[in-house]
Amino acid sequence: MGERIVMLGGGYVAITVAKGLRRALRRREVELTVVSRENYQVWHGFIGEMLTSRISPHTILNSTRRMVAPARLVVGEVTDVDLVGRRVEVTDDQGRRRLLDYDQLVIGVGTADRHETFAGLPEHAFMMKTFDDVFRLRNHLVSRFEKADQEPDAAERRRLLTFVVAGGGFAGCEIAGELTDYARLLARIYPGISADEVRVVLVHPGDAVLPELGPKGRSSHPKLVGYATERLRRLGVELVDAERVTGVTPHAVELRDAPPIPTTTVVSAIGAKPHPVVTAVTGLPLADNGRIVTDATCQVVGHEGVWAAGDCAAVPHPRGGVCPAVAIFALQQGSLVARNALATVSGRAARPFSFVGFGQGASLGRRSAVAELYGREFTGLPAWVMWRVVLWGFVPTWDRKLRLLADWAIWPLVGRDAVEMSVSDADDFELENMRFTDGDVIVDESGSPWCHVLVEGEAEQVAGDDVLQRFGVGDVVGTRWLDQNRAERVVARGTVRTIRLRTKQARELQKLVRALSRLATESDGSVPAGAVEGARASPEGVAAPTPQLPT
């Protein structure tokens, strides 16, 4: 039996680790097992084009099983890593556990979304880390235009057509530029919408966009930063520098030193945090930013036979500092880990990481970009074509390369889609976390099909200037307005968090809660905990603090 190598993560690092070990795998000198949460890898370089329908959604997906063959792929969640016993525990979506023993371990799990960046981010903002996040945003963008086209109120239509991007790095600028171009195109498709109503706002905490190209980056390119700034403004992007997003609600985005911006679309392109696997493993040396500390060979400091690469690893850069968390460095580090893992098996010395990078760039929308290749600067259409070619060249599978070429050739001839490809069903059981701030309307007189269970804060039922009832944690609001169509509304007092669900589903949930209560009573012959407190009638006629929905 060959050397057992377990690879955690199915992203960029796994692609080149598997490629570098392919001959050894076929000769049975090593055994490679790749553990990944999905059986696909997302090529993030073209997310902006997928969002705006230049390319099809599946075009940015690559089959992990195909890319790592003949290695074995295990789809599941890493739930434990024992560095002493050299064993990894993987749990599948059915809760079944599998133990994988290893001789060498490669950690390339990337990073996770930083949900705590600002209040309301996980509830009401869109993140760009996973394909599910990006696909939901793609559908959401089209739905905003569909709603706005039928909305008679000018202020609400403006809110629907305002798109806010938080973060002015490469990802934020690409998304803002592409959104502006796409929004103008969609405005021509919908007769009830004027292009002047569409608003794209880019909020950035620094003094200028693209800090990767600024004076604090590895190399300074002020000309490119200036071009990008001016280009985005000419496209119609509103740049808000030296400002931070502090919170999001269903109705607006809150800024640190500026008035809230009414919107229903906030895209977060602000940083990431260490992957939970990295922080959960006992004994891993971590840098201040949470990345795994390695030596120049990508071996984890203090752990022989354990390697780390990609965004989760602080690999020393040959010219000082650590390598940036970008795809090209992850790919190169994966190749080095494969060579060094084989060197370890044969008793040879491991090589240090020597790749210094070759350039960087960002698309800005409407066939323009900024790029730096080997120190030379490019802007406009030449940069856009050049950077596309570079990214296309690194796409890991030929079938996706061909699909990209086909998409690029077809959409200029037939136009781009405005199709909402939602896979959700109106009858699906939904529980959503919601966040509101003082004065936000939680329920209005329009007969919304939703009801809300208050889990934090207080709210009031108002009619004009009169306060009719007050609600607290455990109360349910929303159902009687649908049943009786009363011209009243519920507004938040301070910060309020709720769990929202459809009224129809709420009644089904109530039946389940009652059945479980009876089961608990019959099983021990006692009164269920909370039943006495739950007997108190709330203003909606429901129990509190344990919510019970009206029949």
Coordinates of C-alpha atoms in Angstrom, one line a residue:
M1 CA 0.0 0.0 0.0
G2 CA 1.3 3.4 -1.0
E3 CA 1.7 6.5 1.2
R4 CA -1.7 7.7 2.3
I5 CA -2.2 11.4 1.6
V6 CA -5.5 13.1 2.7
M7 CA -6.3 16.5 1.1
L8 CA -8.8 18.7 3.0
G9 CA -10.6 21.0 0.6
G10 CA -11.5 20.6 -3.0
G11 CA -10.6 24.1 -4.3
Y12 CA -7.5 25.5 -6.1
V13 CA -5.0 23.7 -4.0
A14 CA -6.6 20.3 -4.6
I15 CA -6.5 20.8 -8.4
T16 CA -2.7 21.1 -8.5
V17 CA -2.0 18.6 -5.7
A18 CA -3.9 15.9 -7.6
K19 CA -2.2 16.9 -10.9
G20 CA 1.2 16.7 -9.3
L21 CA 0.5 13.3 -7.8
R22 CA -1.2 11.8 -10.8
R23 CA 1.7 9.7 -12.1
A24 CA 2.5 8.4 -8.6
L25 CA -1.2 7.6 -8.1
R26 CA -1.3 5.5 -11.3
R27 CA 1.9 3.7 -10.2
R28 CA 0.3 3.1 -6.8
E29 CA 3.1 4.8 -5.0
V30 CA 0.7 7.0 -3.1
E31 CA -3.0 7.0 -2.3
L32 CA -4.8 10.4 -2.4
T33 CA -8.1 11.1 -0.8
V34 CA -9.7 14.5 -1.4
V35 CA -12.3 15.7 1.1
S36 CA -14.7 18.4 -0.1
R37 CA -18.1 19.8 0.9
E38 CA -19.2 19.8 -2.8
N39 CA -18.3 17.8 -5.8
Y40 CA -17.6 20.9 -7.8
Q41 CA -15.1 23.8 -7.7
V42 CA -16.1 27.4 -8.4
W43 CA -13.9 29.4 -10.7
H44 CA -14.2 32.8 -9.0
G45 CA -12.5 34.8 -11.7
F46 CA -15.7 35.0 -13.8
I47 CA -18.3 35.5 -11.1
G48 CA -19.0 39.0 -12.2
E49 CA -19.8 37.8 -15.7
M50 CA -22.0 35.0 -14.4
L51 CA -24.0 37.5 -12.3
T52 CA -24.7 39.7 -15.3
S53 CA -25.5 36.9 -17.7
R54 CA -22.5 37.1 -20.0
I55 CA -21.9 33.5 -19.2
S56 CA -24.1 30.7 -18.0
P57 CA -24.1 29.8 -14.3
H58 CA -22.7 26.3 -14.8
T59 CA -19.8 27.6 -16.8
I60 CA -18.0 28.7 -13.7
L61 CA -18.3 25.2 -12.1
N62 CA -15.7 22.5 -12.6
S63 CA -16.2 18.8 -11.7
T64 CA -13.9 18.1 -8.7
R65 CA -14.2 14.4 -9.3
R66 CA -12.9 14.8 -12.8
M67 CA -10.1 17.2 -11.8
V68 CA -8.7 15.0 -9.0
A69 CA -9.0 11.6 -10.8
P70 CA -7.7 9.0 -10.2
A71 CA -7.7 10.1 -6.6
R72 CA -10.7 9.3 -4.4
L73 CA -13.2 12.0 -3.7
V74 CA -15.1 12.0 -0.4
V75 CA -18.0 14.5 -0.2
G76 CA -18.7 15.6 3.3
E77 CA -17.8 17.9 6.2
V78 CA -14.6 17.7 8.1
T79 CA -15.7 17.4 11.7
D80 CA -12.4 16.5 13.4
V81 CA -8.7 16.4 12.7
D82 CA -6.4 14.5 15.1
L83 CA -2.8 15.6 14.4
V84 CA -1.4 13.2 16.9
G85 CA -3.3 10.1 15.8
R86 CA -3.1 11.1 12.2
R87 CA -6.8 10.7 11.5
V88 CA -9.5 12.8 9.9
E89 CA -13.2 12.5 10.7
V90 CA -15.7 13.3 7.9
T91 CA -19.5 13.5 8.3
D92 CA -21.8 13.3 5.3
D93 CA -25.2 15.0 4.9
Q94 CA -26.9 12.1 6.6
G95 CA -24.8 12.4 9.7
R96 CA -22.8 9.3 9.0
R97 CA -19.1 9.5 10.1
R98 CA -16.1 8.2 8.2
L99 CA -12.6 8.0 9.6
L100 CA -9.6 8.5 7.3
D101 CA -6.1 7.6 8.4
Y102 CA -3.2 9.4 6.8
D103 CA 0.6 9.5 6.6
Q104 CA 0.6 13.0 5.1
L105 CA -2.1 15.7 5.4
V106 CA -2.7 18.7 3.2
I107 CA -4.9 21.5 4.5
G108 CA -6.3 23.7 1.7
V109 CA -9.8 24.6 3.0
G110 CA -9.6 28.3 2.1
T111 CA -11.5 30.8 4.2
A112 CA -15.1 31.5 5.4
D113 CA -17.4 34.5 5.1
R114 CA -17.0 37.0 7.9
H115 CA -20.6 37.2 8.9
E116 CA -19.8 39.5 11.8
T117 CA -18.4 42.3 9.6
F118 CA -21.6 44.4 10.1
A119 CA -25.0 43.8 11.7
G120 CA -27.6 42.2 9.5
L121 CA -25.0 40.8 7.0
P122 CA -26.1 37.1 7.1
E123 CA -29.8 38.0 7.2
H124 CA -30.0 40.7 4.4
A125 CA -26.8 41.0 2.4
F126 CA -25.4 38.8 -0.3
M127 CA -21.9 37.2 0.0
M128 CA -19.7 36.0 -2.8
K129 CA -18.0 33.0 -1.3
T130 CA -20.0 30.1 -2.5
F131 CA -21.8 29.3 -5.8
D132 CA -25.2 29.2 -3.9
D133 CA -24.6 32.8 -2.7
V134 CA -23.7 34.0 -6.2
F135 CA -26.6 32.1 -7.8
R136 CA -29.1 33.6 -5.4
L137 CA -27.8 37.1 -6.1
R138 CA -28.1 36.5 -9.8
N139 CA -31.8 35.7 -9.4
H140 CA -32.3 38.5 -6.9
L141 CA -31.0 41.1 -9.4
V142 CA -33.6 40.1 -12.0
S143 CA -36.3 40.0 -9.4
R144 CA -35.6 43.6 -8.4
F145 CA -36.3 44.7 -12.0
E146 CA -39.4 42.6 -12.2
K147 CA -40.8 44.1 -9.0
A148 CA -39.8 47.7 -10.0
D149 CA -41.4 47.4 -13.4
Q150 CA -44.8 46.9 -11.6
E151 CA -44.2 49.2 -8.6
P152 CA -46.4 52.4 -8.8
D153 CA -44.6 54.2 -6.0
A154 CA -41.6 56.1 -7.2
A155 CA -39.7 56.0 -3.9
E156 CA -40.1 52.2 -3.5
R157 CA -39.1 51.7 -7.2
R158 CA -36.0 53.7 -6.5
R159 CA -35.2 51.5 -3.5
L160 CA -35.6 48.4 -5.6
L161 CA -33.3 49.8 -8.2
T162 CA -30.5 50.8 -5.8
F163 CA -27.6 48.3 -5.5
V164 CA -25.0 48.8 -2.8
V165 CA -21.6 47.0 -2.9
A166 CA -19.6 47.0 0.3
G167 CA -15.8 46.8 -0.3
G168 CA -13.7 48.5 -3.0
G169 CA -11.1 45.8 -3.6
F170 CA -10.8 43.7 -6.8
A171 CA -14.1 41.8 -6.2
G172 CA -16.1 44.9 -5.2
C173 CA -14.9 47.0 -8.2
E174 CA -15.6 44.2 -10.6
I175 CA -19.1 43.6 -9.3
A176 CA -20.0 47.3 -9.2
G177 CA -18.7 47.9 -12.7
E178 CA -20.5 44.8 -14.1
L179 CA -23.7 45.7 -12.2
T180 CA -23.8 49.2 -13.7
D181 CA -23.5 47.9 -17.2
Y182 CA -26.0 45.1 -16.6
A183 CA -28.5 47.4 -14.9
R184 CA -28.5 49.8 -17.8
L185 CA -29.2 47.0 -20.2
L186 CA -32.1 45.6 -18.1
A187 CA -33.6 49.1 -17.8
R188 CA -34.0 49.0 -21.6
I189 CA -35.9 45.7 -21.4
Y190 CA -38.5 46.8 -18.8
P191 CA -40.8 49.5 -20.1
G192 CA -41.7 50.8 -16.7
I193 CA -38.1 51.6 -15.7
S194 CA -35.9 54.5 -16.7
A195 CA -32.2 54.0 -16.7
D196 CA -31.9 57.2 -14.6
E197 CA -33.6 55.3 -11.7
V198 CA -30.9 52.7 -11.5
R199 CA -28.3 53.5 -8.8
V200 CA -25.1 51.5 -8.0
V201 CA -23.2 52.6 -4.9
L202 CA -19.7 51.3 -4.0
V203 CA -18.9 51.9 -0.3
H204 CA -15.2 51.6 0.6
P205 CA -13.5 52.1 4.0
G206 CA -10.2 53.3 2.4
D207 CA -9.3 56.6 0.8
A208 CA -9.3 55.0 -2.7
V209 CA -10.5 51.8 -4.4
L210 CA -8.3 48.9 -5.3
P211 CA -6.0 48.9 -2.2
E212 CA -4.2 45.9 -3.7
L213 CA -2.7 48.3 -6.2
G214 CA -2.2 51.1 -3.8
P215 CA 0.9 52.1 -1.8
K216 CA 0.2 49.5 0.9
G217 CA 0.1 46.7 -1.6
R218 CA 3.0 44.6 -2.7
S219 CA 3.6 47.0 -5.6
S220 CA 2.2 50.5 -6.0
H221 CA 0.3 51.4 -9.2
P222 CA -1.4 54.8 -8.6
K223 CA -2.0 55.2 -12.3
L224 CA -4.2 52.1 -12.4
V225 CA -6.0 53.2 -9.2
G226 CA -6.7 56.6 -10.8
Y227 CA -7.9 55.0 -14.0
A228 CA -10.2 52.6 -12.2
T229 CA -11.7 55.4 -10.1
E230 CA -12.4 57.6 -13.1
R231 CA -13.8 54.7 -15.2
L232 CA -16.2 53.6 -12.5
R233 CA -17.5 57.1 -12.1
R234 CA -18.0 57.5 -15.9
L235 CA -20.0 54.2 -15.8
G236 CA -22.3 55.7 -13.2
V237 CA -21.0 54.1 -10.0
E238 CA -21.3 56.3 -7.0
L239 CA -18.1 56.0 -5.0
V240 CA -18.3 56.5 -1.3
D241 CA -14.7 56.5 0.1
A242 CA -13.6 56.5 3.7
E243 CA -16.9 55.1 4.8
R244 CA -18.1 51.8 6.4
V245 CA -21.3 49.8 6.3
T246 CA -22.4 49.3 9.8
G247 CA -25.7 47.5 9.4
V248 CA -28.3 46.2 6.9
T249 CA -32.1 45.8 7.2
P250 CA -34.7 44.7 4.6
H251 CA -35.2 48.3 3.7
A252 CA -31.8 50.1 3.9
V253 CA -28.0 49.9 4.4
E254 CA -26.6 51.9 7.4
L255 CA -23.4 53.8 7.1
R256 CA -21.0 54.9 9.9
D257 CA -21.0 58.7 9.2
A258 CA -23.6 59.1 6.5
P259 CA -27.4 58.8 6.2
P260 CA -28.8 55.3 5.5
I261 CA -29.2 54.4 1.8
P262 CA -32.7 52.9 1.0
T263 CA -32.1 49.6 -0.8
T264 CA -33.1 46.0 -0.9
T265 CA -29.7 44.8 -2.4
V266 CA -26.4 44.8 -0.5
V267 CA -23.5 42.8 -1.8
S268 CA -20.6 42.2 0.7
A269 CA -17.1 42.0 -0.8
I270 CA -15.4 42.7 2.5
G271 CA -12.7 40.2 3.5
A272 CA -13.0 36.7 5.0
K273 CA -12.1 34.9 8.2
P274 CA -10.3 31.6 9.0
H275 CA -12.1 28.5 8.0
P276 CA -13.8 26.7 11.0
V277 CA -11.7 23.6 10.4
V278 CA -8.5 25.7 10.9
T279 CA -9.6 27.2 14.2
A280 CA -11.0 23.9 15.5
V281 CA -7.8 21.8 15.0
T282 CA -5.8 21.5 18.2
G283 CA -2.1 22.2 17.8
L284 CA -2.0 24.2 14.6
P285 CA 0.2 27.3 14.8
L286 CA -1.8 30.3 13.7
A287 CA -0.7 33.8 12.6
D288 CA -2.5 36.9 14.0
N289 CA -4.9 36.8 11.0
G290 CA -5.8 33.2 11.7
R291 CA -3.8 31.7 8.8
I292 CA -1.8 28.5 9.4
V293 CA 1.9 29.3 9.8
T294 CA 4.2 27.3 7.5
D295 CA 7.8 27.2 6.6
A296 CA 9.1 28.0 3.1
T297 CA 8.3 24.5 1.9
C298 CA 4.6 24.8 2.9
Q299 CA 5.0 22.4 5.8
V300 CA 3.2 23.4 8.9
V301 CA 5.6 24.6 11.5
G302 CA 6.1 21.9 14.2
H303 CA 4.2 19.2 12.3
E304 CA 6.2 16.9 10.0
G305 CA 4.1 15.5 7.1
V306 CA 1.4 18.2 7.5
W307 CA 1.2 20.8 4.7
A308 CA -0.9 23.9 4.3
A309 CA -1.5 26.0 1.2
G310 CA -3.9 28.5 -0.3
D311 CA -5.9 31.2 1.5
C312 CA -5.8 29.3 4.8
A313 CA -2.0 29.3 4.9
A314 CA 0.6 32.0 5.7
V315 CA 3.2 30.8 3.3
P316 CA 6.4 33.0 3.3
H317 CA 6.7 35.0 0.1
P318 CA 10.2 34.7 -1.5
R319 CA 10.5 38.5 -1.4
G320 CA 9.4 38.9 2.2
G321 CA 6.1 38.9 4.0
V322 CA 3.5 36.2 3.2
C323 CA 1.9 35.2 0.0
P324 CA -1.4 36.9 -0.9
A325 CA -4.7 35.0 -0.7
V326 CA -5.3 34.7 -4.4
A327 CA -6.0 31.8 -6.7
I328 CA -2.7 31.8 -8.7
F329 CA -0.6 31.5 -5.5
A330 CA -2.9 28.7 -4.3
L331 CA -2.4 26.8 -7.5
Q332 CA 1.4 27.2 -7.4
Q333 CA 1.5 26.2 -3.7
G334 CA -0.5 23.1 -4.5
S335 CA 2.0 22.1 -7.1
L336 CA 4.9 22.5 -4.6
V337 CA 3.1 20.5 -1.9
A338 CA 2.7 17.6 -4.4
R339 CA 6.4 17.7 -5.2
N340 CA 7.4 17.9 -1.6
A341 CA 5.0 15.2 -0.5
L342 CA 6.7 12.8 -3.0
A343 CA 10.1 14.0 -1.9
T344 CA 9.2 13.1 1.6
V345 CA 8.3 9.6 0.5
S346 CA 11.6 9.1 -1.3
G347 CA 13.7 10.7 1.4
R348 CA 14.7 13.7 -0.7
A349 CA 14.8 17.3 0.6
A350 CA 11.7 19.5 0.2
R351 CA 11.9 22.6 -2.0
P352 CA 11.1 26.1 -0.9
F353 CA 8.3 28.1 -2.5
S354 CA 9.8 30.3 -5.2
F355 CA 6.9 31.8 -7.2
V356 CA 6.7 35.6 -6.9
G357 CA 3.6 36.2 -9.0
F358 CA 3.3 37.7 -12.5
G359 CA 0.5 40.3 -12.2
Q360 CA -2.9 41.2 -11.1
G361 CA -6.0 42.9 -12.6
A362 CA -9.7 43.7 -12.4
S363 CA -12.5 44.0 -14.9
L364 CA -14.4 47.3 -14.5
G365 CA -17.4 46.6 -16.8
R366 CA -18.2 47.6 -20.4
R367 CA -15.1 46.0 -21.8
S368 CA -12.6 47.8 -19.7
A369 CA -10.1 46.7 -17.0
V370 CA -6.9 47.5 -15.3
A371 CA -4.0 45.1 -15.2
E372 CA -0.4 44.8 -14.2
L373 CA 1.7 42.1 -15.8
Y374 CA 5.4 41.8 -14.8
G375 CA 5.4 45.4 -13.7
R376 CA 3.9 46.8 -16.9
E377 CA 0.5 48.6 -16.7
F378 CA -2.4 48.2 -19.0
T379 CA -5.8 49.9 -19.0
G380 CA -9.1 49.9 -21.0
L381 CA -9.9 47.4 -23.7
P382 CA -6.4 46.0 -24.0
A383 CA -6.3 45.3 -20.3
W384 CA -9.7 43.7 -20.5
V385 CA -8.8 41.4 -23.3
M386 CA -5.5 40.5 -21.7
W387 CA -6.9 39.8 -18.3
R388 CA -9.6 37.6 -19.8
V389 CA -7.1 35.6 -21.7
V390 CA -5.0 35.1 -18.5
L391 CA -8.0 34.0 -16.5
W392 CA -9.2 31.7 -19.3
G393 CA -5.8 30.1 -19.5
F394 CA -6.0 29.0 -15.8
V395 CA -9.5 27.4 -16.1
P396 CA -8.7 23.9 -15.1
T397 CA -10.8 21.8 -17.5
W398 CA -11.1 22.0 -21.3
D399 CA -14.8 21.5 -21.4
R400 CA -15.3 24.7 -19.3
K401 CA -12.8 26.6 -21.5
L402 CA -14.8 25.7 -24.6
R403 CA -18.1 26.6 -22.8
L404 CA -16.6 30.0 -21.9
L405 CA -15.6 30.7 -25.5
A406 CA -19.1 29.7 -26.7
D407 CA -20.8 32.0 -24.2
W408 CA -18.6 34.9 -25.1
A409 CA -19.3 34.4 -28.8
I410 CA -23.1 34.0 -28.4
W411 CA -24.3 36.7 -26.0
P412 CA -23.2 39.7 -28.2
L413 CA -25.4 38.2 -31.0
V414 CA -28.5 37.2 -29.0
G415 CA -28.3 39.5 -26.0
R416 CA -28.2 38.6 -22.3
D417 CA -30.9 36.9 -20.4
A418 CA -33.2 38.5 -17.8
V419 CA -34.4 35.2 -16.5
E420 CA -34.9 34.4 -12.8
M421 CA -33.8 30.8 -12.5
S422 CA -35.0 30.2 -9.0
V423 CA -35.2 26.6 -7.8
S424 CA -37.2 27.4 -4.6
D425 CA -40.8 26.4 -4.3
A426 CA -43.5 28.7 -2.8
D427 CA -44.6 25.7 -0.7
D428 CA -41.1 25.1 0.7
F429 CA -40.9 25.5 4.5
E430 CA -39.0 28.7 5.1
L431 CA -37.6 30.1 8.3
E432 CA -35.6 33.4 7.8
N433 CA -33.8 35.5 10.3
M434 CA -34.7 39.2 9.9
R435 CA -33.2 42.4 11.4
F436 CA -35.0 45.7 11.8
T437 CA -33.9 49.1 13.2
D438 CA -35.9 51.8 15.0
G439 CA -38.9 52.8 12.9
D440 CA -38.7 50.1 10.3
V441 CA -42.0 48.6 9.3
I442 CA -42.2 44.9 10.2
V443 CA -45.8 44.3 9.0
D444 CA -47.9 46.7 7.1
E445 CA -51.5 46.9 5.9
S446 CA -50.8 45.4 2.5
G447 CA -51.8 41.9 3.6
S448 CA -48.3 40.3 3.6
P449 CA -48.3 36.5 3.6
W450 CA -45.6 36.5 6.3
C451 CA -45.7 36.4 10.1
H452 CA -42.9 37.2 12.5
V453 CA -41.8 35.8 15.8
L454 CA -39.9 38.4 17.8
V455 CA -36.7 37.0 19.2
E456 CA -35.1 40.3 20.3
G457 CA -36.3 43.8 20.9
E458 CA -39.8 45.4 21.0
A459 CA -42.3 46.5 18.4
E460 CA -45.6 48.5 18.4
Q461 CA -48.8 48.2 16.5
V462 CA -49.7 51.7 15.3
A463 CA -52.5 53.4 13.5
G464 CA -51.5 56.9 12.5
D465 CA -49.9 58.4 15.6
D466 CA -51.7 56.1 18.0
V467 CA -50.0 53.1 19.6
L468 CA -52.5 50.3 19.9
Q469 CA -50.4 47.4 21.3
R470 CA -46.9 46.6 22.2
F471 CA -45.0 43.4 21.4
G472 CA -42.0 41.7 23.0
V473 CA -39.9 38.6 22.7
G474 CA -42.0 35.5 21.9
D475 CA -44.9 37.5 20.4
V476 CA -46.1 36.8 16.9
V477 CA -47.2 39.5 14.6
G478 CA -48.6 39.5 11.1
T479 CA -51.4 37.0 10.9
R480 CA -54.4 39.1 12.0
W481 CA -53.6 41.8 9.5
L482 CA -53.9 39.2 6.7
D483 CA -57.1 37.7 8.2
Q484 CA -58.9 41.0 8.9
N485 CA -57.2 43.4 6.4
R486 CA -57.0 46.1 9.1
A487 CA -55.2 49.3 8.1
E488 CA -52.6 49.1 10.8
R489 CA -48.9 48.3 10.9
V490 CA -46.2 47.0 13.3
V491 CA -43.0 49.0 13.6
A492 CA -39.7 48.3 15.3
R493 CA -38.7 50.2 18.4
G494 CA -34.9 50.0 18.6
T495 CA -33.1 47.0 17.0
V496 CA -35.5 44.1 16.5
R497 CA -34.7 40.6 15.3
T498 CA -37.4 38.2 14.2
I499 CA -37.9 34.8 12.6
R500 CA -40.1 35.1 9.6
L501 CA -42.2 32.4 8.1
R502 CA -45.2 32.1 5.8
T503 CA -48.6 32.2 7.5
K504 CA -49.7 29.0 5.9
Q505 CA -46.6 27.3 7.1
A506 CA -47.0 28.8 10.5
R507 CA -50.3 27.0 11.0
E508 CA -48.6 23.7 10.1
L509 CA -45.8 24.5 12.5
Q510 CA -48.4 25.1 15.2
K511 CA -49.9 21.7 14.7
L512 CA -46.5 20.1 15.1
V513 CA -45.7 22.1 18.2
R514 CA -49.0 21.0 19.8
A515 CA -48.3 17.4 18.9
L516 CA -44.9 17.5 20.4
S517 CA -46.3 19.1 23.6
R518 CA -48.8 16.3 23.9
L519 CA -46.1 13.7 23.3
A520 CA -43.9 15.2 26.0
T521 CA -46.9 15.3 28.5
E522 CA -47.8 11.7 27.8
S523 CA -44.2 10.4 28.1
D524 CA -43.5 11.8 31.6
G525 CA -47.0 12.6 32.9
S526 CA -45.9 16.2 33.7
V527 CA -46.8 19.6 32.5
P528 CA -44.3 20.7 29.8
A529 CA -41.7 23.3 30.8
G530 CA -42.9 26.8 29.9
A531 CA -46.6 25.8 29.8
V532 CA -47.5 28.0 32.8
E533 CA -45.7 31.0 31.4
G534 CA -47.1 30.2 28.0
A535 CA -50.6 30.5 29.3
R536 CA -50.2 34.3 29.3
A537 CA -52.1 35.7 26.4
S538 CA -50.2 38.1 24.2
P539 CA -51.8 41.0 22.3
E540 CA -52.1 38.6 19.3
G541 CA -53.7 36.0 21.5
V542 CA -50.6 33.8 21.4
A543 CA -48.4 32.4 24.1
A544 CA -45.3 34.1 25.4
P545 CA -42.4 33.5 25.8
T546 CA -43.1 30.3 23.9
P547 CA -44.9 31.5 20.7
Q548 CA -48.1 29.8 19.7
L549 CA -49.7 30.9 16.4
P550 CA -53.4 31.8 16.1
T551 CA -55.6 29.3 14.4

